Amino acid sequence: MKILILSCNTGEGHNSSAKAIKLAMDARGGIESEVKDTLSLVSADVSKNVSDIYIYSTRNSLFEKAYKIGRRVSDFDSSFKSPIYMANKLYAKQLYDYVISGGYDAVVCTHLFPAEALTALKRNADLKVPVLFVMTDYTCIPFLPETELDAYVIPHQDLIEEFVEKGLPREKLLPFGIPVDERRFLDRTDRRQARLELLSGLLANRPETPTDSATEAGPAPAVEPDTEGRWMLVMGGSMGFGNMGGLISCILEKCSERDRVICVCGRNEEQRSSLASRFADCPQFRAIGYTDQIPLLMDACDVLFSKPGGITSTEAAIRNIPLVHTAPIPGVEDRNALFFHYHNMSYSSKDPQQQALVAFRLCDDKQYRQRMTDAQARNSNTHCCEDIIDYLEIMTKKQ
């Protein structure tokens, strides 16, 4: 079986899910797969420009306006063919040539753009191979109902009625969950051990230049790192969005000397530098950039603060870490926050003071903490990628 997985460089979530599916395929064996940035089939410049526009729009509230317009149009007339469909239809022939020449048995989409282009090919009966769409948010996104693919993986069975109401066929909905790299987030590290590893690695203090007297006295005796206290992890997504400074101030006001606040700023180096400077006098605080050690950080921390991105929220739920959702990028993230909040999988608020207050309660109230992590376990599928692969095997055999 040979599978093409199509994503798009507008935020890391879509790519993350695509990579998770491929890793699961590689682990199972007997499956050849490739992850492709869809717009790179047009040109690398187009892919970069679209990604830059996405980042700019989210930081300037343009995404919120476009999302609201899209939802209203999609709700009003499901037969309406959006400008998004027309734009993606333009490279449909290039995509068709890539699928056919590559000899792929099926295509998986983790982004709306390739789903629109493939819909154009399906409508013209040009493309015979089955196409599976994978949602990466806990809601039916605008314009998805205008696509016509073979099946749709959605995050939860409680969302089926929403997708049907928007116009997607019930028989095509597969409530498997959202794909994440299950191996990374299922293998746990003991909390104390995770903290020791971080304090000797990612969070290690930079060594100071020794004075002459210190050199003459010989090396200082080894001191066991302090792994006690309440640890808070603050994340703003791969692009480092959000008013982290205000939230961190609220958290630090309630911290004791042994508590720690770790802020992951992603690739937003300007934000990391600004926060490091602003809180330079707070020994409990540390700002870091992009890191691949998120699972270890989750294991080490008592509470995660995160904007409600679909991927990070799913990873937190599978990792069973108490979750406080911060202010979302308006649009789909509002819906993600609502889903988690009303399923008791997180606490959601736009007020930093309230967010900090609830976080410390989650640290100190074991019953409250347990209720949240139990709800996360009940509502998460730790084998989503495996379910997707099983279904692809059925699809390709029928084809």
Short mmCIF file of C-alpha atoms in Angstrom, two decimals:
data_model
loop_
_atom_site.label_atom_id
_atom_site.label_comp_id
_atom_site.label_asym_id
_atom_site.label_seq_id
_atom_site.Cartn_x
_atom_site.Cartn_y
_atom_site.Cartn_z
CA MET A 1 0.00 0.00 0.00
CA LYS A 2 1.34 3.42 -1.00
CA ILE A 3 -0.17 6.52 0.66
CA LEU A 4 0.24 10.24 -0.08
CA ILE A 5 -0.33 12.50 2.95
CA LEU A 6 -1.05 16.12 2.05
CA SER A 7 -0.61 18.99 4.47
CA CYS A 8 0.01 22.74 4.25
CA ASN A 9 2.41 25.08 6.05
CA THR A 10 -0.17 27.25 7.82
CA GLY A 11 0.74 26.55 11.43
CA GLU A 12 2.39 23.39 12.68
CA GLY A 13 -0.75 21.44 13.66
CA HIS A 14 -1.63 20.10 10.19
CA ASN A 15 1.99 19.04 9.60
CA SER A 16 2.14 17.45 13.04
CA SER A 17 -0.85 15.22 12.33
CA ALA A 18 0.49 14.32 8.90
CA LYS A 19 3.85 13.30 10.37
CA ALA A 20 2.14 11.30 13.13
CA ILE A 21 0.21 9.26 10.56
CA LYS A 22 3.37 8.60 8.56
CA LEU A 23 5.30 7.51 11.67
CA ALA A 24 2.53 5.04 12.51
CA MET A 25 2.65 3.69 8.95
CA ASP A 26 6.42 3.32 9.13
CA ALA A 27 6.11 1.48 12.45
CA ARG A 28 3.52 -0.95 11.11
CA GLY A 29 5.60 -1.84 8.06
CA GLY A 30 4.57 -2.80 4.55
CA ILE A 31 3.29 0.71 3.81
CA GLU A 32 5.10 3.26 1.68
CA SER A 33 4.08 6.83 2.52
CA GLU A 34 5.08 10.41 1.83
CA VAL A 35 4.14 13.69 3.50
CA LYS A 36 3.89 16.57 1.05
CA ASP A 37 3.29 20.30 1.49
CA THR A 38 0.47 20.72 -1.04
CA LEU A 39 1.30 24.24 -2.14
CA SER A 40 4.93 23.29 -2.83
CA LEU A 41 3.52 21.43 -5.85
CA VAL A 42 2.78 24.88 -7.26
CA SER A 43 6.03 26.45 -6.04
CA ALA A 44 8.09 26.91 -2.88
CA ASP A 45 7.39 30.66 -3.03
CA VAL A 46 3.63 30.11 -3.03
CA SER A 47 3.91 27.82 -0.01
CA LYS A 48 6.01 30.35 1.92
CA ASN A 49 3.78 33.30 0.98
CA VAL A 50 0.61 31.52 2.11
CA SER A 51 2.29 30.57 5.40
CA ASP A 52 3.41 34.18 5.96
CA ILE A 53 -0.10 35.46 5.20
CA TYR A 54 -1.57 33.01 7.72
CA ILE A 55 0.81 34.14 10.47
CA TYR A 56 0.12 37.81 9.71
CA SER A 57 -3.66 37.29 9.67
CA THR A 58 -3.72 35.50 13.03
CA ARG A 59 -1.67 38.24 14.67
CA ASN A 60 -3.88 41.00 13.26
CA SER A 61 -7.38 39.49 13.80
CA LEU A 62 -7.88 39.04 10.04
CA PHE A 63 -8.27 35.29 10.51
CA GLU A 64 -11.18 35.87 12.90
CA LYS A 65 -13.02 38.01 10.32
CA ALA A 66 -12.38 35.57 7.47
CA TYR A 67 -13.52 32.67 9.65
CA LYS A 68 -16.79 34.38 10.59
CA ILE A 69 -17.55 35.26 6.96
CA GLY A 70 -16.74 31.72 5.86
CA ARG A 71 -18.98 30.14 8.50
CA ARG A 72 -21.91 32.42 7.61
CA VAL A 73 -21.60 31.75 3.88
CA SER A 74 -21.14 28.01 4.44
CA ASP A 75 -24.15 27.87 6.77
CA PHE A 76 -26.35 29.92 4.45
CA ASP A 77 -25.73 28.03 1.22
CA SER A 78 -23.98 24.66 1.16
CA SER A 79 -24.02 24.66 -2.66
CA PHE A 80 -21.95 27.86 -2.77
CA LYS A 81 -18.47 27.30 -4.18
CA SER A 82 -16.13 29.48 -2.20
CA PRO A 83 -13.14 31.49 -3.45
CA ILE A 84 -11.04 28.96 -1.50
CA TYR A 85 -12.41 26.16 -3.68
CA MET A 86 -11.84 28.15 -6.88
CA ALA A 87 -8.27 29.05 -5.87
CA ASN A 88 -7.30 25.48 -4.99
CA LYS A 89 -8.96 24.15 -8.14
CA LEU A 90 -6.28 26.01 -10.12
CA TYR A 91 -3.55 23.50 -9.24
CA ALA A 92 -5.77 20.41 -9.31
CA LYS A 93 -4.18 19.14 -12.55
CA GLN A 94 -0.69 19.34 -11.03
CA LEU A 95 -1.92 17.44 -8.00
CA TYR A 96 -3.59 14.81 -10.20
CA ASP A 97 -0.35 14.26 -12.13
CA TYR A 98 1.57 13.86 -8.88
CA VAL A 99 -0.86 11.27 -7.47
CA ILE A 100 -1.05 9.23 -10.69
CA SER A 101 2.65 9.34 -11.54
CA GLY A 102 3.49 8.39 -7.95
CA GLY A 103 1.26 5.31 -8.11
CA TYR A 104 -0.49 6.11 -4.82
CA ASP A 105 -3.27 3.83 -3.61
CA ALA A 106 -4.94 6.49 -1.44
CA VAL A 107 -4.55 10.11 -0.35
CA VAL A 108 -4.89 11.53 3.16
CA CYS A 109 -5.50 15.27 3.68
CA THR A 110 -4.86 17.05 6.98
CA HIS A 111 -5.70 20.49 5.52
CA LEU A 112 -8.65 22.05 3.71
CA PHE A 113 -6.63 23.30 0.72
CA PRO A 114 -5.75 19.89 -0.79
CA ALA A 115 -9.25 18.66 0.11
CA GLU A 116 -10.69 21.38 -2.13
CA ALA A 117 -8.35 20.57 -5.02
CA LEU A 118 -9.08 16.84 -4.74
CA THR A 119 -12.81 17.58 -4.64
CA ALA A 120 -12.49 19.27 -8.02
CA LEU A 121 -10.84 16.12 -9.36
CA LYS A 122 -13.48 13.86 -7.81
CA ARG A 123 -16.31 15.92 -9.31
CA ASN A 124 -14.84 15.58 -12.77
CA ALA A 125 -14.35 11.83 -12.21
CA ASP A 126 -10.65 12.28 -12.97
CA LEU A 127 -9.43 10.80 -9.69
CA LYS A 128 -10.39 7.24 -8.78
CA VAL A 129 -8.16 6.63 -5.74
CA PRO A 130 -9.89 7.06 -2.36
CA VAL A 131 -9.31 10.25 -0.36
CA LEU A 132 -9.55 10.51 3.42
CA PHE A 133 -9.79 13.87 5.21
CA VAL A 134 -8.49 14.27 8.78
CA MET A 135 -9.79 17.06 11.02
CA THR A 136 -7.27 18.73 13.34
CA ASP A 137 -9.81 20.82 15.30
CA TYR A 138 -12.88 20.03 17.39
CA THR A 139 -15.45 21.61 15.06
CA CYS A 140 -16.61 21.51 11.45
CA ILE A 141 -14.53 24.19 9.76
CA PRO A 142 -16.08 26.56 7.18
CA PHE A 143 -16.10 25.31 3.59
CA LEU A 144 -15.42 21.67 4.56
CA PRO A 145 -19.04 20.75 3.64
CA GLU A 146 -18.39 21.84 0.05
CA THR A 147 -15.79 19.09 -0.31
CA GLU A 148 -16.74 15.67 -1.68
CA LEU A 149 -14.27 13.09 -0.41
CA ASP A 150 -14.62 9.42 0.49
CA ALA A 151 -14.43 9.67 4.28
CA TYR A 152 -13.77 12.18 7.08
CA VAL A 153 -11.95 11.47 10.34
CA ILE A 154 -13.41 13.70 13.07
CA PRO A 155 -12.18 14.13 16.67
CA HIS A 156 -15.09 12.72 18.70
CA GLN A 157 -18.46 10.98 18.38
CA ASP A 158 -20.17 13.92 20.11
CA LEU A 159 -19.32 16.06 17.06
CA ILE A 160 -21.14 13.84 14.56
CA GLU A 161 -24.40 15.80 14.70
CA GLU A 162 -22.61 19.10 14.11
CA PHE A 163 -20.90 17.76 10.99
CA VAL A 164 -24.16 16.24 9.70
CA GLU A 165 -26.02 19.49 10.33
CA LYS A 166 -23.39 21.34 8.30
CA GLY A 167 -23.96 18.99 5.37
CA LEU A 168 -21.47 16.14 5.60
CA PRO A 169 -22.88 12.61 5.06
CA ARG A 170 -23.23 10.70 8.33
CA GLU A 171 -22.00 7.47 6.75
CA LYS A 172 -18.70 9.12 5.83
CA LEU A 173 -17.86 10.31 9.37
CA LEU A 174 -15.27 8.38 11.37
CA PRO A 175 -14.93 9.57 15.01
CA PHE A 176 -11.38 8.28 15.48
CA GLY A 177 -9.86 11.36 17.14
CA ILE A 178 -7.00 13.66 16.13
CA PRO A 179 -3.70 11.99 15.10
CA VAL A 180 -0.70 12.72 17.30
CA ASP A 181 2.58 10.87 17.64
CA GLU A 182 1.20 8.30 20.08
CA ARG A 183 4.58 6.82 20.99
CA ARG A 184 5.93 10.18 22.15
CA PHE A 185 2.89 10.97 24.27
CA LEU A 186 2.05 7.53 25.68
CA ASP A 187 5.50 6.70 27.09
CA ARG A 188 5.65 8.56 30.41
CA THR A 189 8.66 9.64 32.46
CA ASP A 190 8.44 9.77 36.25
CA ARG A 191 7.88 13.39 37.33
CA ARG A 192 11.01 13.67 39.47
CA GLN A 193 13.13 12.01 36.78
CA ALA A 194 11.68 14.34 34.12
CA ARG A 195 12.56 17.35 36.25
CA LEU A 196 16.10 16.10 36.84
CA GLU A 197 16.62 15.56 33.10
CA LEU A 198 15.37 19.05 32.28
CA LEU A 199 17.42 20.73 35.03
CA SER A 200 20.57 19.03 33.73
CA GLY A 201 19.72 19.71 30.09
CA LEU A 202 17.16 22.08 28.59
CA LEU A 203 16.72 24.13 31.78
CA ALA A 204 20.32 23.97 33.00
CA ASN A 205 21.68 27.30 34.20
CA ARG A 206 24.53 28.69 32.14
CA PRO A 207 27.81 28.22 34.01
CA GLU A 208 29.33 31.46 35.28
CA THR A 209 33.01 32.30 34.80
CA PRO A 210 34.76 31.21 38.01
CA THR A 211 36.67 33.76 40.07
CA ASP A 212 40.35 33.24 40.89
CA SER A 213 39.54 32.32 44.48
CA ALA A 214 36.94 29.79 43.39
CA THR A 215 39.46 28.24 40.98
CA GLU A 216 42.10 27.94 43.69
CA ALA A 217 39.59 26.34 46.05
CA GLY A 218 38.79 23.68 43.50
CA PRO A 219 35.43 22.71 42.00
CA ALA A 220 32.32 23.37 44.05
CA PRO A 221 30.64 20.26 45.47
CA ALA A 222 27.75 18.88 43.44
CA VAL A 223 24.35 20.07 44.64
CA GLU A 224 21.22 17.99 44.06
CA PRO A 225 18.79 20.05 41.91
CA ASP A 226 15.56 21.07 43.64
CA THR A 227 12.77 19.05 42.02
CA GLU A 228 10.06 20.06 44.48
CA GLY A 229 7.50 22.83 44.12
CA ARG A 230 4.74 23.41 41.61
CA TRP A 231 5.83 23.56 37.97
CA MET A 232 3.79 25.43 35.36
CA LEU A 233 4.24 25.04 31.60
CA VAL A 234 3.06 27.94 29.40
CA MET A 235 2.81 27.36 25.64
CA GLY A 236 1.72 29.64 22.82
CA GLY A 237 1.90 27.21 19.92
CA SER A 238 4.69 26.83 17.36
CA MET A 239 4.44 30.54 16.47
CA GLY A 240 4.36 31.77 20.08
CA PHE A 241 1.03 33.63 20.03
CA GLY A 242 -0.80 35.27 22.91
CA ASN A 243 -0.34 37.78 25.71
CA MET A 244 2.05 35.60 27.63
CA GLY A 245 3.53 38.47 29.63
CA GLY A 246 0.28 39.30 31.38
CA LEU A 247 -0.42 35.65 32.19
CA ILE A 248 3.10 35.00 33.48
CA SER A 249 2.83 38.04 35.78
CA CYS A 250 -0.37 36.62 37.26
CA ILE A 251 1.24 33.21 37.80
CA LEU A 252 4.43 34.60 39.36
CA GLU A 253 2.39 36.66 41.83
CA LYS A 254 1.13 33.38 43.32
CA CYS A 255 4.40 31.44 43.16
CA SER A 256 6.49 30.38 46.13
CA GLU A 257 10.29 30.29 45.98
CA ARG A 258 10.36 26.62 44.94
CA ASP A 259 7.79 26.93 42.13
CA ARG A 260 8.82 27.19 38.48
CA VAL A 261 7.21 28.74 35.41
CA ILE A 262 8.52 27.56 32.03
CA CYS A 263 7.36 29.41 28.92
CA VAL A 264 7.77 27.84 25.46
CA CYS A 265 7.74 30.62 22.85
CA GLY A 266 8.15 28.42 19.79
CA ARG A 267 9.84 30.15 16.88
CA ASN A 268 8.88 33.61 18.13
CA GLU A 269 12.38 34.66 19.18
CA GLU A 270 11.30 38.27 19.70
CA GLN A 271 8.77 37.15 22.30
CA ARG A 272 11.25 34.83 24.04
CA SER A 273 13.83 37.60 24.31
CA SER A 274 11.26 40.12 25.54
CA LEU A 275 9.94 37.80 28.26
CA ALA A 276 13.43 36.77 29.37
CA SER A 277 14.31 40.45 29.79
CA ARG A 278 11.04 41.42 31.48
CA PHE A 279 11.27 38.65 34.10
CA ALA A 280 15.05 38.54 34.42
CA ASP A 281 14.82 39.16 38.18
CA CYS A 282 12.44 36.21 38.75
CA PRO A 283 14.49 33.04 39.46
CA GLN A 284 11.33 30.92 39.12
CA PHE A 285 10.87 31.89 35.45
CA ARG A 286 12.50 30.53 32.30
CA ALA A 287 11.66 31.35 28.66
CA ILE A 288 12.77 28.91 25.97
CA GLY A 289 12.36 28.81 22.20
CA TYR A 290 11.30 25.96 19.93
CA THR A 291 11.97 22.54 21.46
CA ASP A 292 11.25 18.90 20.69
CA GLN A 293 11.09 18.05 24.41
CA ILE A 294 7.42 18.92 24.95
CA PRO A 295 6.51 15.40 26.23
CA LEU A 296 9.25 15.62 28.87
CA LEU A 297 8.13 19.12 29.86
CA MET A 298 4.55 17.89 30.23
CA ASP A 299 5.71 15.04 32.45
CA ALA A 300 7.68 17.43 34.63
CA CYS A 301 4.92 20.02 35.08
CA ASP A 302 1.77 20.05 37.20
CA VAL A 303 -0.33 22.21 34.86
CA LEU A 304 -0.19 23.23 31.20
CA PHE A 305 -1.34 26.66 30.02
CA SER A 306 -1.97 26.60 26.27
CA LYS A 307 -4.01 28.32 23.62
CA PRO A 308 -6.63 25.80 22.44
CA GLY A 309 -4.99 24.47 19.33
CA GLY A 310 -6.39 21.10 18.31
CA ILE A 311 -3.05 19.27 18.31
CA THR A 312 -1.56 20.60 21.56
CA SER A 313 -4.88 20.09 23.35
CA THR A 314 -5.07 16.49 22.11
CA GLU A 315 -1.46 15.83 23.12
CA ALA A 316 -2.18 17.19 26.62
CA ALA A 317 -5.29 15.00 26.94
CA ILE A 318 -3.40 11.87 25.88
CA ARG A 319 -0.55 12.83 28.23
CA ASN A 320 -3.12 13.38 31.03
CA ILE A 321 -1.80 16.75 32.15
CA PRO A 322 -4.26 19.22 33.74
CA LEU A 323 -4.94 21.88 31.14
CA VAL A 324 -5.85 25.57 31.35
CA HIS A 325 -6.83 27.02 28.00
CA THR A 326 -5.73 30.61 27.46
CA ALA A 327 -7.13 33.16 24.99
CA PRO A 328 -7.60 31.45 21.60
CA ILE A 329 -6.86 32.61 18.08
CA PRO A 330 -10.50 33.50 17.27
CA GLY A 331 -12.21 30.99 15.01
CA VAL A 332 -11.71 27.24 15.34
CA GLU A 333 -9.76 27.60 18.58
CA ASP A 334 -12.83 29.10 20.28
CA ARG A 335 -14.66 25.87 19.40
CA ASN A 336 -11.77 23.71 20.62
CA ALA A 337 -11.86 25.48 23.98
CA LEU A 338 -15.63 25.00 24.27
CA PHE A 339 -15.39 21.29 23.49
CA PHE A 340 -12.70 20.68 26.09
CA HIS A 341 -14.32 22.88 28.72
CA TYR A 342 -17.75 21.25 28.47
CA HIS A 343 -16.26 17.77 28.46
CA ASN A 344 -14.37 18.71 31.68
CA MET A 345 -11.06 18.10 29.89
CA SER A 346 -9.74 21.60 30.57
CA TYR A 347 -10.57 24.89 32.22
CA SER A 348 -11.07 27.74 29.77
CA SER A 349 -11.01 31.48 30.45
CA LYS A 350 -9.76 34.65 28.76
CA ASP A 351 -8.91 36.24 32.14
CA PRO A 352 -5.24 35.66 33.10
CA GLN A 353 -5.99 36.13 36.81
CA GLN A 354 -8.67 33.45 36.69
CA GLN A 355 -6.44 31.15 34.64
CA ALA A 356 -3.68 31.40 37.26
CA LEU A 357 -6.13 30.90 40.14
CA VAL A 358 -7.53 27.69 38.63
CA ALA A 359 -4.04 26.40 37.81
CA PHE A 360 -2.94 26.58 41.43
CA ARG A 361 -6.17 24.89 42.47
CA LEU A 362 -5.36 22.07 40.03
CA CYS A 363 -1.97 21.72 41.72
CA ASP A 364 -3.36 21.62 45.26
CA ASP A 365 -6.79 19.96 44.86
CA LYS A 366 -6.15 16.29 44.04
CA GLN A 367 -9.82 15.47 43.45
CA TYR A 368 -10.29 18.35 41.00
CA ARG A 369 -7.12 17.32 39.20
CA GLN A 370 -8.25 13.69 39.03
CA ARG A 371 -11.67 14.58 37.62
CA MET A 372 -10.02 16.48 34.78
CA THR A 373 -7.48 13.81 33.89
CA ASP A 374 -10.16 11.09 34.08
CA ALA A 375 -12.29 13.09 31.61
CA GLN A 376 -9.29 13.42 29.30
CA ALA A 377 -8.75 9.66 29.36
CA ARG A 378 -12.45 8.96 28.65
CA ASN A 379 -12.58 11.29 25.66
CA SER A 380 -9.24 10.54 23.96
CA ASN A 381 -8.38 7.79 21.51
CA THR A 382 -4.77 6.77 22.01
CA HIS A 383 -4.85 4.64 18.85
CA CYS A 384 -6.19 7.15 16.34
CA CYS A 385 -3.37 6.63 13.83
CA GLU A 386 -3.83 2.87 13.96
CA ASP A 387 -7.56 3.25 13.30
CA ILE A 388 -6.82 5.47 10.30
CA ILE A 389 -4.40 2.93 8.84
CA ASP A 390 -6.90 0.09 9.36
CA TYR A 391 -9.56 2.07 7.51
CA LEU A 392 -7.18 2.95 4.67
CA GLU A 393 -6.49 -0.75 4.18
CA ILE A 394 -10.23 -1.37 3.87
CA MET A 395 -10.62 1.56 1.43
CA THR A 396 -7.80 0.44 -0.82
CA LYS A 397 -9.00 -3.16 -0.90
CA LYS A 398 -12.47 -2.02 -1.98
CA GLN A 399 -10.90 0.17 -4.65
#
